[in-house]
mmCIF file of N, CA, C and O in Angstrom:
data_model
loop_
_atom_site.group_PDB
_atom_site.id
_atom_site.type_symbol
_atom_site.label_atom_id
_atom_site.label_comp_id
_atom_site.label_asym_id
_atom_site.label_seq_id
_atom_site.Cartn_x
_atom_site.Cartn_y
_atom_site.Cartn_z
ATOM 1 N N ILE A 1496 45.421 -70.797 -26.840
ATOM 2 C CA ILE A 1496 46.005 -69.600 -27.433
ATOM 3 C C ILE A 1496 45.124 -69.069 -28.557
ATOM 4 O O ILE A 1496 45.053 -67.886 -28.758
ATOM 5 N N LEU A 1497 44.474 -69.929 -29.297
ATOM 6 C CA LEU A 1497 43.705 -69.470 -30.455
ATOM 7 C C LEU A 1497 42.269 -69.104 -30.097
ATOM 8 O O LEU A 1497 41.371 -69.193 -30.911
ATOM 9 N N TYR A 1498 42.074 -68.657 -28.858
ATOM 10 C CA TYR A 1498 40.742 -68.265 -28.410
ATOM 11 C C TYR A 1498 40.283 -66.954 -29.035
ATOM 12 O O TYR A 1498 39.093 -66.688 -29.127
ATOM 13 N N GLU A 1499 41.220 -66.098 -29.431
ATOM 14 C CA GLU A 1499 40.893 -64.793 -30.001
ATOM 15 C C GLU A 1499 41.781 -64.514 -31.210
ATOM 16 O O GLU A 1499 42.869 -65.084 -31.343
ATOM 17 N N LYS A 1500 41.339 -63.595 -32.058
ATOM 18 C CA LYS A 1500 42.111 -63.214 -33.241
ATOM 19 C C LYS A 1500 43.493 -62.698 -32.843
ATOM 20 O O LYS A 1500 44.507 -63.086 -33.424
ATOM 21 N N SER A 1501 43.538 -61.846 -31.835
ATOM 22 C CA SER A 1501 44.819 -61.243 -31.445
ATOM 23 C C SER A 1501 45.822 -62.283 -30.946
ATOM 24 O O SER A 1501 47.020 -62.188 -31.231
ATOM 25 N N THR A 1502 45.354 -63.290 -30.231
ATOM 26 C CA THR A 1502 46.286 -64.309 -29.759
ATOM 27 C C THR A 1502 46.699 -65.245 -30.894
ATOM 28 O O THR A 1502 47.810 -65.771 -30.891
ATOM 29 N N GLY A 1503 45.830 -65.414 -31.876
ATOM 30 C CA GLY A 1503 46.190 -66.197 -33.061
ATOM 31 C C GLY A 1503 47.318 -65.538 -33.835
ATOM 32 O O GLY A 1503 48.283 -66.190 -34.248
ATOM 33 N N VAL A 1504 47.225 -64.221 -34.024
ATOM 34 C CA VAL A 1504 48.273 -63.464 -34.718
ATOM 35 C C VAL A 1504 49.574 -63.523 -33.918
ATOM 36 O O VAL A 1504 50.657 -63.748 -34.464
ATOM 37 N N ALA A 1505 49.471 -63.333 -32.606
ATOM 38 C CA ALA A 1505 50.672 -63.359 -31.750
ATOM 39 C C ALA A 1505 51.353 -64.731 -31.804
ATOM 40 O O ALA A 1505 52.584 -64.807 -31.884
ATOM 41 N N LEU A 1506 50.574 -65.818 -31.781
ATOM 42 C CA LEU A 1506 51.158 -67.152 -31.848
ATOM 43 C C LEU A 1506 51.872 -67.366 -33.181
ATOM 44 O O LEU A 1506 52.975 -67.926 -33.221
ATOM 45 N N ALA A 1507 51.270 -66.919 -34.271
ATOM 46 C CA ALA A 1507 51.909 -67.066 -35.586
ATOM 47 C C ALA A 1507 53.260 -66.351 -35.614
ATOM 48 O O ALA A 1507 54.253 -66.897 -36.105
ATOM 49 N N LYS A 1508 53.310 -65.156 -35.059
ATOM 50 C CA LYS A 1508 54.572 -64.401 -35.038
ATOM 51 C C LYS A 1508 55.632 -65.125 -34.216
ATOM 52 O O LYS A 1508 56.802 -65.171 -34.595
ATOM 53 N N ARG A 1509 55.243 -65.708 -33.091
ATOM 54 C CA ARG A 1509 56.200 -66.447 -32.254
ATOM 55 C C ARG A 1509 56.661 -67.735 -32.950
ATOM 56 O O ARG A 1509 57.824 -68.116 -32.839
ATOM 57 N N CYS A 1510 55.758 -68.394 -33.670
ATOM 58 C CA CYS A 1510 56.146 -69.584 -34.422
ATOM 59 C C CYS A 1510 57.182 -69.229 -35.482
ATOM 60 O O CYS A 1510 58.189 -69.936 -35.648
ATOM 61 N N ILE A 1511 56.950 -68.128 -36.188
ATOM 62 C CA ILE A 1511 57.880 -67.687 -37.223
ATOM 63 C C ILE A 1511 59.234 -67.354 -36.603
ATOM 64 O O ILE A 1511 60.287 -67.740 -37.130
ATOM 65 N N GLU A 1512 59.238 -66.663 -35.468
ATOM 66 C CA GLU A 1512 60.488 -66.354 -34.773
ATOM 67 C C GLU A 1512 61.246 -67.627 -34.423
ATOM 68 O O GLU A 1512 62.466 -67.708 -34.608
ATOM 69 N N ALA A 1513 60.550 -68.613 -33.907
ATOM 70 C CA ALA A 1513 61.200 -69.875 -33.525
ATOM 71 C C ALA A 1513 61.772 -70.593 -34.741
ATOM 72 O O ALA A 1513 62.870 -71.153 -34.681
ATOM 73 N N LEU A 1514 61.048 -70.582 -35.843
ATOM 74 C CA LEU A 1514 61.519 -71.232 -37.061
ATOM 75 C C LEU A 1514 62.752 -70.532 -37.623
ATOM 76 O O LEU A 1514 63.666 -71.182 -38.127
ATOM 77 N N GLU A 1515 62.781 -69.214 -37.516
ATOM 78 C CA GLU A 1515 63.912 -68.437 -38.038
ATOM 79 C C GLU A 1515 65.146 -68.558 -37.147
ATOM 80 O O GLU A 1515 66.264 -68.424 -37.620
ATOM 81 N N ARG A 1516 64.959 -68.805 -35.888
ATOM 82 C CA ARG A 1516 66.047 -68.825 -34.919
ATOM 83 C C ARG A 1516 66.651 -70.218 -34.797
ATOM 84 O O ARG A 1516 66.235 -71.014 -33.980
ATOM 85 N N GLY A 1517 67.601 -70.516 -35.590
ATOM 86 C CA GLY A 1517 68.356 -71.745 -35.420
ATOM 87 C C GLY A 1517 67.665 -73.026 -35.821
ATOM 88 O O GLY A 1517 68.027 -74.098 -35.336
ATOM 89 N N GLY A 1518 66.692 -72.957 -36.661
ATOM 90 C CA GLY A 1518 66.100 -74.184 -37.190
ATOM 91 C C GLY A 1518 65.192 -74.946 -36.249
ATOM 92 O O GLY A 1518 65.137 -76.165 -36.290
ATOM 93 N N SER A 1519 64.501 -74.266 -35.385
ATOM 94 C CA SER A 1519 63.569 -74.945 -34.484
ATOM 95 C C SER A 1519 62.411 -75.554 -35.263
ATOM 96 O O SER A 1519 62.006 -75.052 -36.296
ATOM 97 N N ARG A 1520 61.877 -76.625 -34.741
ATOM 98 C CA ARG A 1520 60.658 -77.234 -35.256
ATOM 99 C C ARG A 1520 59.547 -76.857 -34.286
ATOM 100 O O ARG A 1520 59.749 -76.893 -33.072
ATOM 101 N N VAL A 1521 58.383 -76.492 -34.803
ATOM 102 C CA VAL A 1521 57.290 -76.027 -33.958
ATOM 103 C C VAL A 1521 56.051 -76.888 -34.195
ATOM 104 O O VAL A 1521 55.598 -77.032 -35.319
ATOM 105 N N VAL A 1522 55.534 -77.461 -33.117
ATOM 106 C CA VAL A 1522 54.285 -78.215 -33.190
ATOM 107 C C VAL A 1522 53.231 -77.412 -32.440
ATOM 108 O O VAL A 1522 53.427 -77.054 -31.280
ATOM 109 N N THR A 1523 52.141 -77.097 -33.115
ATOM 110 C CA THR A 1523 51.068 -76.288 -32.547
ATOM 111 C C THR A 1523 49.792 -77.110 -32.515
ATOM 112 O O THR A 1523 49.471 -77.789 -33.489
ATOM 113 N N GLY A 1524 49.084 -77.035 -31.412
ATOM 114 C CA GLY A 1524 47.821 -77.752 -31.278
ATOM 115 C C GLY A 1524 46.664 -76.790 -31.084
ATOM 116 O O GLY A 1524 46.836 -75.691 -30.563
ATOM 117 N N CYS A 1525 45.497 -77.214 -31.524
ATOM 118 C CA CYS A 1525 44.318 -76.354 -31.443
ATOM 119 C C CYS A 1525 43.070 -77.227 -31.472
ATOM 120 O O CYS A 1525 42.997 -78.171 -32.246
ATOM 121 N N SER A 1526 42.120 -76.900 -30.641
ATOM 122 C CA SER A 1526 40.828 -77.563 -30.754
ATOM 123 C C SER A 1526 40.147 -77.040 -32.007
ATOM 124 O O SER A 1526 40.190 -75.839 -32.279
ATOM 125 N N PRO A 1527 39.548 -77.914 -32.816
ATOM 126 C CA PRO A 1527 38.885 -77.454 -34.039
ATOM 127 C C PRO A 1527 37.844 -76.367 -33.761
ATOM 128 O O PRO A 1527 37.154 -76.397 -32.741
ATOM 129 N N GLY A 1528 37.795 -75.390 -34.645
ATOM 130 C CA GLY A 1528 36.796 -74.340 -34.550
ATOM 131 C C GLY A 1528 37.160 -73.148 -33.678
ATOM 132 O O GLY A 1528 36.322 -72.278 -33.457
ATOM 133 N N ARG A 1529 38.385 -73.067 -33.201
ATOM 134 C CA ARG A 1529 38.765 -71.923 -32.365
ATOM 135 C C ARG A 1529 38.726 -70.645 -33.203
ATOM 136 O O ARG A 1529 39.186 -70.618 -34.343
ATOM 137 N N PRO A 1530 38.185 -69.554 -32.649
ATOM 138 C CA PRO A 1530 38.027 -68.322 -33.412
ATOM 139 C C PRO A 1530 39.337 -67.670 -33.857
ATOM 140 O O PRO A 1530 39.355 -66.923 -34.829
ATOM 141 N N GLY A 1531 40.452 -67.944 -33.187
ATOM 142 C CA GLY A 1531 41.726 -67.340 -33.576
ATOM 143 C C GLY A 1531 42.470 -68.096 -34.660
ATOM 144 O O GLY A 1531 43.481 -67.623 -35.171
ATOM 145 N N ARG A 1532 41.950 -69.271 -35.045
ATOM 146 C CA ARG A 1532 42.665 -70.072 -36.043
ATOM 147 C C ARG A 1532 42.802 -69.382 -37.401
ATOM 148 O O ARG A 1532 43.894 -69.373 -37.978
ATOM 149 N N PRO A 1533 41.747 -68.777 -37.967
ATOM 150 C CA PRO A 1533 41.909 -68.108 -39.263
ATOM 151 C C PRO A 1533 42.969 -66.990 -39.225
ATOM 152 O O PRO A 1533 43.769 -66.859 -40.157
ATOM 153 N N ALA A 1534 42.991 -66.205 -38.162
ATOM 154 C CA ALA A 1534 43.989 -65.126 -38.045
ATOM 155 C C ALA A 1534 45.396 -65.708 -37.917
ATOM 156 O O ALA A 1534 46.351 -65.172 -38.483
ATOM 157 N N PHE A 1535 45.538 -66.806 -37.179
ATOM 158 C CA PHE A 1535 46.823 -67.494 -37.054
ATOM 159 C C PHE A 1535 47.316 -67.926 -38.431
ATOM 160 O O PHE A 1535 48.455 -67.668 -38.818
ATOM 161 N N LEU A 1536 46.459 -68.600 -39.189
ATOM 162 C CA LEU A 1536 46.841 -69.096 -40.510
ATOM 163 C C LEU A 1536 47.180 -67.961 -41.462
ATOM 164 O O LEU A 1536 48.164 -68.030 -42.202
ATOM 165 N N GLU A 1537 46.382 -66.909 -41.442
ATOM 166 C CA GLU A 1537 46.618 -65.760 -42.325
ATOM 167 C C GLU A 1537 47.985 -65.133 -42.047
ATOM 168 O O GLU A 1537 48.750 -64.852 -42.976
ATOM 169 N N GLU A 1538 48.298 -64.934 -40.782
ATOM 170 C CA GLU A 1538 49.585 -64.347 -40.414
ATOM 171 C C GLU A 1538 50.734 -65.285 -40.771
ATOM 172 O O GLU A 1538 51.762 -64.861 -41.285
ATOM 173 N N LEU A 1539 50.560 -66.560 -40.530
ATOM 174 C CA LEU A 1539 51.594 -67.547 -40.823
ATOM 175 C C LEU A 1539 51.870 -67.630 -42.324
ATOM 176 O O LEU A 1539 53.027 -67.687 -42.751
ATOM 177 N N LEU A 1540 50.829 -67.609 -43.115
ATOM 178 C CA LEU A 1540 50.977 -67.752 -44.570
ATOM 179 C C LEU A 1540 51.785 -66.623 -45.199
ATOM 180 O O LEU A 1540 52.402 -66.812 -46.242
ATOM 181 N N ARG A 1541 51.830 -65.465 -44.563
ATOM 182 C CA ARG A 1541 52.622 -64.338 -45.092
ATOM 183 C C ARG A 1541 54.116 -64.660 -45.158
ATOM 184 O O ARG A 1541 54.837 -64.065 -45.951
ATOM 185 N N SER A 1542 54.573 -65.550 -44.297
ATOM 186 C CA SER A 1542 56.004 -65.848 -44.209
ATOM 187 C C SER A 1542 56.407 -67.174 -44.838
ATOM 188 O O SER A 1542 57.571 -67.541 -44.793
ATOM 189 N N LEU A 1543 55.453 -67.877 -45.399
ATOM 190 C CA LEU A 1543 55.752 -69.210 -45.911
ATOM 191 C C LEU A 1543 56.320 -69.202 -47.317
ATOM 192 O O LEU A 1543 55.979 -68.358 -48.142
ATOM 193 N N ASN A 1544 57.143 -70.191 -47.577
ATOM 194 C CA ASN A 1544 57.647 -70.459 -48.916
ATOM 195 C C ASN A 1544 56.460 -70.996 -49.723
ATOM 196 O O ASN A 1544 55.875 -72.004 -49.337
ATOM 197 N N PRO A 1545 56.099 -70.338 -50.830
ATOM 198 C CA PRO A 1545 54.931 -70.790 -51.614
ATOM 199 C C PRO A 1545 55.009 -72.258 -52.021
ATOM 200 O O PRO A 1545 53.984 -72.928 -52.147
ATOM 201 N N ASN A 1546 56.214 -72.786 -52.211
ATOM 202 C CA ASN A 1546 56.371 -74.188 -52.601
ATOM 203 C C ASN A 1546 56.103 -75.148 -51.444
ATOM 204 O O ASN A 1546 55.988 -76.350 -51.654
ATOM 205 N N LYS A 1547 56.045 -74.643 -50.222
ATOM 206 C CA LYS A 1547 55.839 -75.493 -49.049
ATOM 207 C C LYS A 1547 54.456 -75.334 -48.430
ATOM 208 O O LYS A 1547 54.134 -75.984 -47.445
ATOM 209 N N MET A 1548 53.613 -74.464 -48.996
ATOM 210 C CA MET A 1548 52.304 -74.165 -48.396
ATOM 211 C C MET A 1548 51.439 -75.404 -48.251
ATOM 212 O O MET A 1548 50.710 -75.540 -47.273
ATOM 213 N N LYS A 1549 51.542 -76.319 -49.182
ATOM 214 C CA LYS A 1549 50.718 -77.529 -49.107
ATOM 215 C C LYS A 1549 51.101 -78.398 -47.915
ATOM 216 O O LYS A 1549 50.314 -79.204 -47.440
ATOM 217 N N ASP A 1550 52.332 -78.221 -47.418
ATOM 218 C CA ASP A 1550 52.802 -79.011 -46.281
ATOM 219 C C ASP A 1550 52.407 -78.405 -44.936
ATOM 220 O O ASP A 1550 52.664 -79.006 -43.899
ATOM 221 N N VAL A 1551 51.827 -77.218 -44.959
ATOM 222 C CA VAL A 1551 51.508 -76.507 -43.713
ATOM 223 C C VAL A 1551 50.000 -76.473 -43.528
ATOM 224 O O VAL A 1551 49.294 -75.734 -44.210
ATOM 225 N N ASN A 1552 49.505 -77.327 -42.636
ATOM 226 C CA ASN A 1552 48.076 -77.353 -42.358
ATOM 227 C C ASN A 1552 47.829 -78.063 -41.033
ATOM 228 O O ASN A 1552 48.703 -78.733 -40.502
ATOM 229 N N PHE A 1553 46.658 -77.866 -40.515
ATOM 230 C CA PHE A 1553 46.257 -78.585 -39.320
ATOM 231 C C PHE A 1553 45.762 -79.971 -39.731
ATOM 232 O O PHE A 1553 45.080 -80.119 -40.744
ATOM 233 N N VAL A 1554 46.118 -80.953 -38.948
ATOM 234 C CA VAL A 1554 45.673 -82.321 -39.168
ATOM 235 C C VAL A 1554 44.912 -82.749 -37.917
ATOM 236 O O VAL A 1554 45.418 -82.595 -36.801
ATOM 237 N N ASP A 1555 43.708 -83.242 -38.095
ATOM 238 C CA ASP A 1555 42.924 -83.705 -36.955
ATOM 239 C C ASP A 1555 43.448 -85.055 -36.488
ATOM 240 O O ASP A 1555 43.619 -85.981 -37.293
ATOM 241 N N VAL A 1556 43.731 -85.144 -35.204
ATOM 242 C CA VAL A 1556 44.183 -86.393 -34.593
ATOM 243 C C VAL A 1556 43.319 -86.672 -33.370
ATOM 244 O O VAL A 1556 42.732 -85.761 -32.790
ATOM 245 N N GLU A 1557 43.264 -87.934 -32.984
ATOM 246 C CA GLU A 1557 42.453 -88.299 -31.834
ATOM 247 C C GLU A 1557 43.214 -88.038 -30.541
ATOM 248 O O GLU A 1557 44.345 -88.461 -30.372
ATOM 249 N N GLY A 1558 42.585 -87.305 -29.659
ATOM 250 C CA GLY A 1558 43.135 -87.046 -28.339
ATOM 251 C C GLY A 1558 42.095 -87.402 -27.301
ATOM 252 O O GLY A 1558 41.152 -88.147 -27.591
ATOM 253 N N THR A 1559 42.252 -86.860 -26.111
ATOM 254 C CA THR A 1559 41.265 -87.086 -25.064
ATOM 255 C C THR A 1559 40.940 -85.775 -24.362
ATOM 256 O O THR A 1559 41.735 -84.826 -24.380
ATOM 257 N N THR A 1560 39.796 -85.740 -23.760
ATOM 258 C CA THR A 1560 39.405 -84.576 -22.979
ATOM 259 C C THR A 1560 40.269 -84.491 -21.727
ATOM 260 O O THR A 1560 40.904 -85.461 -21.318
ATOM 261 N N CYS A 1561 40.300 -83.324 -21.114
ATOM 262 C CA CYS A 1561 41.017 -83.119 -19.853
ATOM 263 C C CYS A 1561 40.084 -83.461 -18.700
ATOM 264 O O CYS A 1561 38.877 -83.264 -18.791
ATOM 265 N N SER A 1562 40.668 -83.941 -17.624
ATOM 266 C CA SER A 1562 39.877 -84.187 -16.425
ATOM 267 C C SER A 1562 40.591 -83.537 -15.252
ATOM 268 O O SER A 1562 41.758 -83.176 -15.342
ATOM 269 N N GLY A 1563 39.896 -83.341 -14.166
ATOM 270 C CA GLY A 1563 40.493 -82.693 -13.003
ATOM 271 C C GLY A 1563 40.106 -81.229 -12.930
ATOM 272 O O GLY A 1563 39.160 -80.778 -13.574
ATOM 273 N N GLU A 1564 40.849 -80.478 -12.140
ATOM 274 C CA GLU A 1564 40.546 -79.064 -11.949
ATOM 275 C C GLU A 1564 40.737 -78.290 -13.246
ATOM 276 O O GLU A 1564 41.587 -78.630 -14.055
ATOM 277 N N LYS A 1565 39.951 -77.248 -13.407
ATOM 278 C CA LYS A 1565 40.033 -76.423 -14.616
ATOM 279 C C LYS A 1565 39.831 -74.965 -14.253
ATOM 280 O O LYS A 1565 39.273 -74.634 -13.215
ATOM 281 N N ASN A 1566 40.270 -74.099 -15.113
ATOM 282 C CA ASN A 1566 40.057 -72.671 -14.963
ATOM 283 C C ASN A 1566 38.823 -72.306 -15.782
ATOM 284 O O ASN A 1566 38.769 -72.574 -16.982
ATOM 285 N N SER A 1567 37.846 -71.691 -15.176
ATOM 286 C CA SER A 1567 36.598 -71.372 -15.874
ATOM 287 C C SER A 1567 36.798 -70.369 -17.007
ATOM 288 O O SER A 1567 35.973 -70.282 -17.909
ATOM 289 N N LEU A 1568 37.903 -69.611 -16.997
ATOM 290 C CA LEU A 1568 38.174 -68.692 -18.101
ATOM 291 C C LEU A 1568 38.536 -69.452 -19.374
ATOM 292 O O LEU A 1568 38.319 -68.972 -20.474
ATOM 293 N N ILE A 1569 39.113 -70.621 -19.222
ATOM 294 C CA ILE A 1569 39.536 -71.408 -20.378
ATOM 295 C C ILE A 1569 38.457 -72.413 -20.768
ATOM 296 O O ILE A 1569 38.126 -72.564 -21.929
ATOM 297 N N CYS A 1570 37.923 -73.105 -19.802
ATOM 298 C CA CYS A 1570 36.906 -74.131 -20.060
ATOM 299 C C CYS A 1570 35.613 -73.718 -19.380
ATOM 300 O O CYS A 1570 35.338 -74.123 -18.254
ATOM 301 N N GLY A 1571 34.845 -72.900 -20.051
ATOM 302 C CA GLY A 1571 33.596 -72.425 -19.484
ATOM 303 C C GLY A 1571 32.529 -73.498 -19.477
ATOM 304 O O GLY A 1571 32.719 -74.623 -19.951
ATOM 305 N N GLU A 1572 31.384 -73.138 -18.948
ATOM 306 C CA GLU A 1572 30.259 -74.064 -18.882
ATOM 307 C C GLU A 1572 29.907 -74.558 -20.278
ATOM 308 O O GLU A 1572 29.852 -73.791 -21.229
ATOM 309 N N GLY A 1573 29.717 -75.848 -20.408
ATOM 310 C CA GLY A 1573 29.378 -76.433 -21.703
ATOM 311 C C GLY A 1573 30.589 -76.797 -22.549
ATOM 312 O O GLY A 1573 30.444 -77.244 -23.683
ATOM 313 N N SER A 1574 31.788 -76.612 -22.037
ATOM 314 C CA SER A 1574 32.998 -76.948 -22.784
ATOM 315 C C SER A 1574 33.033 -78.439 -23.093
ATOM 316 O O SER A 1574 32.727 -79.269 -22.247
ATOM 317 N N THR A 1575 33.431 -78.766 -24.325
ATOM 318 C CA THR A 1575 33.565 -80.173 -24.709
ATOM 319 C C THR A 1575 35.005 -80.661 -24.531
ATOM 320 O O THR A 1575 35.320 -81.791 -24.881
ATOM 321 N N SER A 1576 35.871 -79.814 -23.979
ATOM 322 C CA SER A 1576 37.277 -80.181 -23.790
ATOM 323 C C SER A 1576 37.545 -80.849 -22.445
ATOM 324 O O SER A 1576 38.653 -81.290 -22.198
ATOM 325 N N ILE A 1577 36.540 -80.870 -21.577
ATOM 326 C CA ILE A 1577 36.735 -81.438 -20.238
ATOM 327 C C ILE A 1577 35.657 -82.487 -19.954
ATOM 328 O O ILE A 1577 34.583 -82.454 -20.539
ATOM 329 N N SER A 1578 35.981 -83.410 -19.075
ATOM 330 C CA SER A 1578 35.011 -84.415 -18.635
ATOM 331 C C SER A 1578 35.545 -85.057 -17.358
ATOM 332 O O SER A 1578 36.739 -84.971 -17.059
ATOM 333 N N VAL A 1579 34.668 -85.684 -16.603
ATOM 334 C CA VAL A 1579 35.082 -86.348 -15.367
ATOM 335 C C VAL A 1579 36.044 -87.488 -15.699
ATOM 336 O O VAL A 1579 37.107 -87.625 -15.111
ATOM 337 N N GLU A 1580 35.677 -88.309 -16.666
ATOM 338 C CA GLU A 1580 36.540 -89.384 -17.163
ATOM 339 C C GLU A 1580 36.982 -89.003 -18.570
ATOM 340 O O GLU A 1580 36.182 -88.473 -19.345
ATOM 341 N N PRO A 1581 38.251 -89.238 -18.944
ATOM 342 C CA PRO A 1581 38.709 -88.892 -20.293
ATOM 343 C C PRO A 1581 37.852 -89.539 -21.379
ATOM 344 O O PRO A 1581 37.491 -90.706 -21.277
ATOM 345 N N LYS A 1582 37.524 -88.745 -22.400
ATOM 346 C CA LYS A 1582 36.759 -89.218 -23.558
ATOM 347 C C LYS A 1582 37.519 -88.838 -24.816
ATOM 348 O O LYS A 1582 38.304 -87.897 -24.819
ATOM 349 N N LYS A 1583 37.259 -89.542 -25.910
ATOM 350 C CA LYS A 1583 37.903 -89.221 -27.180
ATOM 351 C C LYS A 1583 37.504 -87.822 -27.632
ATOM 352 O O LYS A 1583 36.359 -87.404 -27.469
ATOM 353 N N LEU A 1584 38.468 -87.125 -28.219
ATOM 354 C CA LEU A 1584 38.259 -85.752 -28.683
ATOM 355 C C LEU A 1584 39.203 -85.486 -29.840
ATOM 356 O O LEU A 1584 40.390 -85.817 -29.762
ATOM 357 N N LEU A 1585 38.699 -84.909 -30.923
ATOM 358 C CA LEU A 1585 39.575 -84.528 -32.024
ATOM 359 C C LEU A 1585 40.354 -83.271 -31.655
ATOM 360 O O LEU A 1585 39.794 -82.306 -31.135
ATOM 361 N N VAL A 1586 41.643 -83.290 -31.941
ATOM 362 C CA VAL A 1586 42.524 -82.149 -31.713
ATOM 363 C C VAL A 1586 43.270 -81.899 -33.015
ATOM 364 O O VAL A 1586 43.684 -82.841 -33.688
ATOM 365 N N ALA A 1587 43.439 -80.639 -33.385
ATOM 366 C CA ALA A 1587 44.155 -80.290 -34.608
ATOM 367 C C ALA A 1587 45.616 -79.984 -34.275
ATOM 368 O O ALA A 1587 45.894 -79.211 -33.365
ATOM 369 N N LEU A 1588 46.532 -80.607 -35.009
ATOM 370 C CA LEU A 1588 47.965 -80.369 -34.824
ATOM 371 C C LEU A 1588 48.585 -79.863 -36.110
ATOM 372 O O LEU A 1588 48.182 -80.259 -37.206
ATOM 373 N N MET A 1589 49.574 -78.991 -35.962
ATOM 374 C CA MET A 1589 50.337 -78.496 -37.098
ATOM 375 C C MET A 1589 51.809 -78.670 -36.766
ATOM 376 O O MET A 1589 52.265 -78.258 -35.698
ATOM 377 N N ASP A 1590 52.549 -79.279 -37.668
ATOM 378 C CA ASP A 1590 53.982 -79.527 -37.497
ATOM 379 C C ASP A 1590 54.735 -78.629 -38.481
ATOM 380 O O ASP A 1590 54.682 -78.849 -39.688
ATOM 381 N N LEU A 1591 55.394 -77.617 -37.962
ATOM 382 C CA LEU A 1591 56.119 -76.651 -38.792
ATOM 383 C C LEU A 1591 57.613 -76.935 -38.733
ATOM 384 O O LEU A 1591 58.181 -77.057 -37.656
ATOM 385 N N LYS A 1592 58.234 -77.001 -39.905
ATOM 386 C CA LYS A 1592 59.671 -77.211 -39.977
ATOM 387 C C LYS A 1592 60.308 -75.962 -40.611
ATOM 388 O O LYS A 1592 59.660 -75.261 -41.388
ATOM 389 N N PRO A 1593 61.560 -75.683 -40.286
ATOM 390 C CA PRO A 1593 62.209 -74.444 -40.773
ATOM 391 C C PRO A 1593 62.173 -74.255 -42.279
ATOM 392 O O PRO A 1593 62.125 -73.129 -42.758
ATOM 393 N N ASP A 1594 62.179 -75.333 -43.055
ATOM 394 C CA ASP A 1594 62.201 -75.175 -44.507
ATOM 395 C C ASP A 1594 60.883 -74.670 -45.090
ATOM 396 O O ASP A 1594 60.782 -74.413 -46.284
ATOM 397 N N CYS A 1595 59.856 -74.489 -44.256
ATOM 398 C CA CYS A 1595 58.576 -73.975 -44.762
ATOM 399 C C CYS A 1595 58.606 -72.455 -44.934
ATOM 400 O O CYS A 1595 57.722 -71.889 -45.566
ATOM 401 N N LEU A 1596 59.627 -71.779 -44.390
ATOM 402 C CA LEU A 1596 59.716 -70.330 -44.494
ATOM 403 C C LEU A 1596 60.308 -69.887 -45.817
ATOM 404 O O LEU A 1596 61.087 -70.615 -46.447
ATOM 405 N N GLN A 1597 59.989 -68.662 -46.217
ATOM 406 C CA GLN A 1597 60.597 -68.072 -47.405
ATOM 407 C C GLN A 1597 62.074 -67.838 -47.132
ATOM 408 O O GLN A 1597 62.461 -67.512 -46.018
ATOM 409 N N LYS A 1598 62.874 -67.995 -48.114
ATOM 410 C CA LYS A 1598 64.316 -67.752 -47.972
ATOM 411 C C LYS A 1598 64.658 -66.340 -48.360
ATOM 412 O O LYS A 1598 64.078 -65.744 -49.150
#
């Protein structure tokens, strides 16, 4: 989703909607360095409770690459997200809870 600025903004808006609607918890994942991440964060920060901003960030965790069939639009030539056999790969996760929003 965070492949482009526009999709980063759209994801942030959907996360905010989910948080506002009945107390949903939202977990978002992103490969480090995606171009839409700064736009996602900027849009998300507009709606956050200033006292909770320190709790809202991406945390790098160890994951694995994908194997099997892939769509070339998502994993182009040279992609480090895919491999024949799974390999270790850092993935960024963000865990958003409803109390992070402004009241």
